[in-house]
CSV table of C-alpha atoms in Angstrom, one decimal:
chain,number,residue,atom,x,y,z
A,6,MET,CA,113.0,72.1,-40.7
A,7,PRO,CA,114.0,73.2,-37.1
A,8,ALA,CA,111.2,73.6,-34.6
A,9,LEU,CA,112.8,77.0,-33.5
A,10,PRO,CA,115.2,79.3,-35.3
A,11,SER,CA,118.9,79.0,-34.3
A,12,SER,CA,118.9,82.5,-32.8
A,13,ILE,CA,116.5,81.2,-30.1
A,14,ILE,CA,117.4,77.6,-29.7
A,15,GLU,CA,121.2,78.1,-29.4
A,16,PRO,CA,121.2,80.6,-26.4
A,17,LEU,CA,118.5,78.5,-24.9
A,18,TRP,CA,120.5,75.3,-25.1
A,19,ARG,CA,123.7,76.9,-23.9
A,20,GLN,CA,122.0,78.1,-20.7
A,21,PHE,CA,120.2,74.7,-20.3
A,22,GLU,CA,123.4,72.8,-20.7
A,23,ALA,CA,125.1,74.8,-18.0
A,24,LEU,CA,122.3,73.8,-15.6
A,25,ILE,CA,122.6,70.1,-16.2
A,26,PRO,CA,124.3,68.5,-13.2
A,27,GLU,CA,127.5,66.5,-13.9
A,28,ARG,CA,126.7,62.8,-14.0
A,29,PRO,CA,129.2,60.5,-12.3
A,30,ARG,CA,130.4,57.3,-14.0
A,31,THR,CA,128.3,54.4,-13.0
A,32,HIS,CA,130.7,51.7,-14.2
A,33,PRO,CA,134.2,51.5,-12.7
A,34,LEU,CA,135.7,50.3,-16.0
A,35,GLY,CA,133.7,52.6,-18.2
A,36,CYS,CA,132.6,49.6,-20.4
A,37,HIS,CA,129.0,50.4,-20.6
A,38,LYS,CA,126.8,51.7,-23.5
A,39,PRO,CA,127.6,55.4,-24.2
A,40,ARG,CA,125.1,57.8,-22.8
A,41,ILE,CA,123.0,59.5,-25.5
A,42,SER,CA,123.9,63.2,-25.8
A,43,ASP,CA,121.9,65.7,-23.8
A,44,ARG,CA,121.6,67.9,-26.9
A,45,ILE,CA,119.8,65.2,-28.8
A,46,ILE,CA,117.2,64.7,-26.0
A,47,PHE,CA,116.8,68.5,-25.6
A,48,ASP,CA,116.1,68.9,-29.4
A,49,LYS,CA,113.6,66.1,-29.2
A,50,LEU,CA,111.8,67.8,-26.3
A,51,ILE,CA,111.6,71.0,-28.2
A,52,HIS,CA,110.0,69.1,-31.1
A,53,VAL,CA,107.5,67.5,-28.7
A,54,LEU,CA,106.6,70.9,-27.2
A,55,VAL,CA,106.4,72.8,-30.5
A,56,LEU,CA,104.9,70.2,-32.8
A,57,GLY,CA,102.8,68.4,-30.2
A,58,ALA,CA,104.1,65.0,-31.4
A,59,ALA,CA,104.0,61.9,-29.3
A,60,TYR,CA,107.3,60.6,-27.9
A,61,GLU,CA,107.0,57.5,-30.0
A,62,LYS,CA,106.5,59.5,-33.2
A,63,ILE,CA,109.5,61.8,-32.5
A,64,SER,CA,111.9,58.9,-31.5
A,65,ASP,CA,114.3,57.5,-34.1
A,66,THR,CA,117.6,55.7,-34.3
A,67,THR,CA,119.3,58.4,-32.2
A,68,CYS,CA,117.2,57.7,-29.1
A,69,SER,CA,114.0,56.0,-28.0
A,70,ALA,CA,110.8,57.4,-26.5
A,71,THR,CA,111.7,55.8,-23.2
A,72,THR,CA,115.1,57.6,-23.1
A,73,ILE,CA,113.4,60.9,-23.8
A,74,ARG,CA,110.9,60.4,-21.0
A,75,ARG,CA,113.6,59.2,-18.6
A,76,ARG,CA,116.0,62.1,-19.3
A,77,ARG,CA,113.1,64.5,-19.1
A,78,ASP,CA,112.1,63.2,-15.6
A,79,GLU,CA,115.8,63.5,-14.5
A,80,TRP,CA,115.9,67.1,-15.5
A,81,ILE,CA,112.5,67.8,-13.8
A,82,SER,CA,113.8,66.3,-10.6
A,83,SER,CA,116.8,68.6,-10.8
A,84,GLY,CA,114.6,71.6,-11.2
A,85,ILE,CA,116.3,72.7,-14.4
A,86,PHE,CA,113.2,73.8,-16.3
A,87,ARG,CA,112.1,76.2,-13.6
A,88,GLU,CA,115.6,77.5,-13.1
A,89,LEU,CA,115.9,78.1,-16.8
A,90,GLU,CA,112.7,80.1,-16.8
A,91,GLN,CA,113.9,82.1,-13.9
A,92,ILE,CA,117.2,83.0,-15.6
A,93,CYS,CA,115.4,84.1,-18.7
A,94,LEU,CA,113.1,86.3,-16.7
A,95,GLU,CA,116.0,87.9,-14.8
A,96,SER,CA,117.9,88.5,-18.1
A,97,TYR,CA,114.8,90.2,-19.6
A,98,ASP,CA,114.4,92.3,-16.4
A,99,ARG,CA,118.0,93.4,-16.5
A,100,ILE,CA,118.1,94.3,-20.2
A,101,ILE,CA,114.5,95.5,-20.9
A,102,GLY,CA,112.8,95.6,-17.6
A,103,LEU,CA,109.7,93.8,-16.4
A,104,ASP,CA,106.5,95.8,-15.7
A,105,LEU,CA,105.6,94.2,-12.4
A,106,GLU,CA,103.6,97.3,-11.3
A,107,ASN,CA,100.8,96.0,-13.6
A,108,LEU,CA,99.9,92.3,-13.5
A,109,VAL,CA,97.3,90.7,-15.8
A,110,ILE,CA,95.8,87.3,-14.9
A,111,ASP,CA,93.3,85.2,-16.8
A,112,GLY,CA,92.4,81.5,-17.3
A,113,CYS,CA,92.8,79.6,-20.5
A,114,LEU,CA,91.0,76.3,-21.3
A,115,VAL,CA,92.6,73.6,-23.4
A,116,LYS,CA,91.9,70.0,-24.3
A,117,ALA,CA,93.3,67.2,-22.2
A,118,PRO,CA,92.1,64.0,-24.0
A,119,CYS,CA,94.3,61.7,-22.0
A,120,GLY,CA,93.0,62.9,-18.6
A,121,GLY,CA,95.4,62.9,-15.7
A,122,GLU,CA,96.1,64.9,-12.6
A,123,ALA,CA,95.2,68.3,-14.1
A,124,ALA,CA,92.2,67.3,-16.1
A,125,GLY,CA,88.5,67.9,-15.5
A,126,LYS,CA,85.2,68.1,-17.4
A,127,SER,CA,85.4,71.1,-19.6
A,128,PRO,CA,82.3,73.4,-19.5
A,129,VAL,CA,82.9,74.7,-23.0
A,130,ASP,CA,83.6,71.3,-24.7
A,131,ARG,CA,80.5,69.2,-23.9
A,132,GLY,CA,82.0,67.8,-20.7
A,133,LYS,CA,85.1,66.3,-22.3
A,134,GLN,CA,88.4,66.2,-20.5
A,135,GLY,CA,90.2,69.5,-20.4
A,136,ALA,CA,92.8,71.5,-18.4
A,137,LYS,CA,93.0,75.2,-17.3
A,138,ARG,CA,96.0,77.4,-17.2
A,139,SER,CA,95.8,80.4,-14.9
A,140,VAL,CA,98.4,82.7,-16.5
A,141,MET,CA,99.9,85.8,-15.0
A,142,THR,CA,101.8,88.3,-17.1
A,143,ASP,CA,103.5,91.6,-16.6
A,144,GLY,CA,102.1,94.8,-18.2
A,145,LYS,CA,103.8,93.9,-21.5
A,146,GLY,CA,102.6,90.3,-21.7
A,147,ILE,CA,105.7,88.5,-20.5
A,148,PRO,CA,104.6,85.3,-18.6
A,149,VAL,CA,105.7,85.5,-15.0
A,150,GLY,CA,103.6,82.7,-13.4
A,151,CYS,CA,101.2,79.9,-14.3
A,152,VAL,CA,99.1,77.4,-12.4
A,153,ILE,CA,97.6,74.3,-14.0
A,154,ALA,CA,94.3,72.9,-12.9
A,155,GLY,CA,91.3,71.0,-14.2
A,156,ALA,CA,89.0,72.7,-16.7
A,157,ASN,CA,86.1,72.4,-14.2
A,158,ARG,CA,87.8,74.8,-11.8
A,159,HIS,CA,86.7,78.4,-11.6
A,160,ASP,CA,89.2,81.1,-12.2
A,161,SER,CA,88.7,82.9,-8.9
A,162,PRO,CA,90.0,80.1,-6.5
A,163,LEU,CA,93.2,79.9,-8.7
A,164,LEU,CA,94.0,83.6,-8.1
A,165,ARG,CA,95.9,83.2,-4.8
A,166,PRO,CA,98.2,80.3,-6.0
A,167,THR,CA,98.8,82.3,-9.2
A,168,LEU,CA,99.8,85.5,-7.3
A,169,GLU,CA,102.0,83.4,-5.0
A,170,ARG,CA,104.3,82.8,-8.1
A,171,LEU,CA,105.5,86.3,-7.5
A,172,ALA,CA,107.7,85.0,-4.7
A,173,ARG,CA,110.2,84.1,-7.4
A,174,PHE,CA,111.1,87.9,-7.6
A,175,GLY,CA,111.6,88.4,-3.9
A,176,TYR,CA,112.6,91.9,-2.8
A,177,ARG,CA,112.5,93.2,-6.4
A,178,LEU,CA,108.7,93.5,-6.3
A,179,PRO,CA,107.4,97.1,-6.5
A,180,GLU,CA,105.7,98.7,-3.6
A,181,GLN,CA,102.4,99.2,-5.5
A,182,ILE,CA,101.0,96.5,-7.7
A,183,THR,CA,97.8,96.7,-9.7
A,184,VAL,CA,96.1,93.5,-10.8
A,185,HIS,CA,94.0,93.6,-13.9
A,186,LEU,CA,91.2,91.0,-14.1
A,187,ASP,CA,88.1,90.2,-16.2
A,188,ALA,CA,84.5,89.9,-15.0
A,189,GLY,CA,85.0,86.3,-13.9
A,190,TYR,CA,86.9,87.6,-10.8
A,191,ASP,CA,84.3,90.3,-10.0
A,192,SER,CA,83.5,89.2,-6.4
A,193,ARG,CA,83.9,90.3,-2.8
A,194,LYS,CA,86.3,87.4,-2.1
A,195,THR,CA,88.6,88.6,-4.9
A,196,ARG,CA,88.8,92.1,-3.5
A,197,GLU,CA,89.4,90.8,0.0
A,198,LEU,CA,92.3,88.7,-1.2
A,199,LEU,CA,93.9,91.6,-3.1
A,200,THR,CA,93.4,93.8,-0.1
A,201,GLU,CA,95.1,91.2,2.1
A,202,LEU,CA,98.0,91.0,-0.3
A,203,GLY,CA,98.3,94.8,-0.5
A,204,CYS,CA,97.5,95.0,-4.2
A,205,GLY,CA,95.3,97.4,-6.1
A,206,TRP,CA,92.9,96.2,-8.8
A,207,GLU,CA,91.1,96.9,-12.0
A,208,ILE,CA,88.3,94.4,-12.4
A,209,SER,CA,85.7,94.3,-15.2
A,210,THR,CA,82.1,94.6,-14.0
A,211,LYS,CA,79.7,91.7,-14.5
A,212,GLY,CA,76.8,92.3,-16.8
A,213,GLU,CA,78.3,95.3,-18.6
A,214,PRO,CA,79.8,95.4,-22.1
A,215,LEU,CA,83.3,94.1,-22.7
A,216,GLN,CA,85.9,96.2,-20.9
A,217,ALA,CA,89.3,95.4,-22.4
A,218,GLY,CA,91.7,97.9,-20.8
A,219,VAL,CA,95.2,96.4,-20.6
A,220,ARG,CA,94.0,92.9,-20.4
A,221,TRP,CA,94.6,92.1,-24.0
A,222,VAL,CA,98.3,91.3,-23.3
A,223,VAL,CA,97.4,88.1,-21.4
A,224,GLU,CA,95.1,87.1,-24.2
A,225,ARG,CA,98.1,87.5,-26.6
A,226,THR,CA,100.2,85.4,-24.2
A,227,ASN,CA,97.6,82.6,-24.2
A,228,ALA,CA,97.7,82.7,-28.0
A,229,TRP,CA,101.5,82.4,-27.9
A,230,HIS,CA,101.1,79.3,-25.8
A,231,ASN,CA,98.5,77.7,-27.9
A,232,ARG,CA,99.6,78.7,-31.4
A,233,GLY,CA,103.3,78.3,-30.8
A,234,PHE,CA,103.3,75.1,-28.7
A,235,LYS,CA,100.9,72.4,-29.8
A,236,LYS,CA,101.7,70.3,-26.7
A,237,LEU,CA,100.1,73.0,-24.6
A,238,ALA,CA,97.1,73.5,-26.9
A,239,ILE,CA,96.2,69.8,-26.7
A,240,CYS,CA,97.7,68.6,-23.4
A,241,THR,CA,98.4,64.8,-23.5
A,242,GLU,CA,100.6,64.7,-20.5
A,243,ARG,CA,99.0,63.2,-17.4
A,244,LYS,CA,101.3,64.5,-14.6
A,245,VAL,CA,101.3,68.0,-13.3
A,246,ARG,CA,105.0,68.1,-12.8
A,247,VAL,CA,105.6,67.3,-16.5
A,248,ILE,CA,103.0,69.9,-17.6
A,249,ASP,CA,104.7,72.5,-15.4
A,250,ALA,CA,108.1,71.7,-16.9
A,251,LEU,CA,106.8,72.1,-20.4
A,252,ILE,CA,105.1,75.4,-19.6
A,253,SER,CA,108.4,76.6,-18.0
A,254,LEU,CA,110.2,75.6,-21.2
A,255,ALA,CA,107.6,77.3,-23.4
A,256,ASN,CA,107.8,80.5,-21.2
A,257,SER,CA,111.6,80.5,-21.6
A,258,VAL,CA,111.2,80.4,-25.4
A,259,ILE,CA,108.7,83.3,-25.3
A,260,VAL,CA,110.9,85.4,-23.0
A,261,ILE,CA,114.0,84.9,-25.2
A,262,ARG,CA,112.0,85.7,-28.3
A,263,ARG,CA,110.7,88.9,-26.8
A,264,LEU,CA,114.1,89.8,-25.5
A,265,ILE,CA,115.7,89.4,-28.9
A,266,GLY,CA,112.9,91.3,-30.6
A,267,GLU,CA,113.0,94.3,-28.2
A,268,ALA,CA,116.8,94.4,-27.9
A,269,TRP,CA,117.2,94.1,-31.7
A,270,VAL,CA,116.7,97.8,-32.2
A,271,THR,CA,118.7,99.0,-29.1
A,272,HIS,CA,121.6,96.5,-28.7
A,273,ARG,CA,124.3,94.9,-30.8
A,274,TRP,CA,125.9,91.5,-30.2
A,275,ASP,CA,127.9,88.9,-32.2
A,276,ALA,CA,125.0,86.4,-32.8
A,277,ARG,CA,122.4,89.1,-33.5
A,278,PRO,CA,120.0,87.9,-36.2
A,279,ASN,CA,120.0,89.8,-39.5
A,280,ARG,CA,116.3,90.4,-39.3
A,281,LYS,CA,114.1,91.3,-36.4
A,282,PRO,CA,112.3,88.1,-35.1
């Protein structure tokens, strides 16, 4: 059974393949062991991300766990995962339109049993190792930025680096941006930061009953991350650069899925699925 439907995995792979740099021959006579297909490695990475399987468990006669890790690191060094995510966001913005006038930010705690660079004692899991994702979405819940940190970090100090992810959109940012936050950000420092950045805000007040507002979209996005990608729900990677790459790949899948779902009723194309995703 495929980890993702063909309507998502095929366009994702075609764009990913176009970003892979051409590899020169390393042997003048060409008499070396044939290089394993990039498509095989890509499919293995998708299985690792979606199913949360260890590399050793997902390896078989087609490729080893070492080959998967080595090719993954090559692609990370080339910046392919981040570039893929950017292309997906630009495609969504061009066809559907991103709601960047309203940004929603929230933190999400997950388990990190193997520790690593982005792990810390989790305050909600008896001090066990955990990680935190500071996720930023547009007004419809499309992930547009994410910062990874230890579970012992407070949400508020992660606000600035999370908002700095907006630099990827450059001049296309609207003049007026409203940031929607929960009561964990209710502080003078948060308001001073948003004023410095020229943003408006809607922040829930501490000590008062739950004020949902439009914040539910980021909770849904956190659920997409954790329910759809087991590798993000239980983070066993130890290096931040690898976690960032997997988050970018997961975000690319989410954006393509939402793009197909929303364009299904307004557009027609040759590979359009028979049913709405």
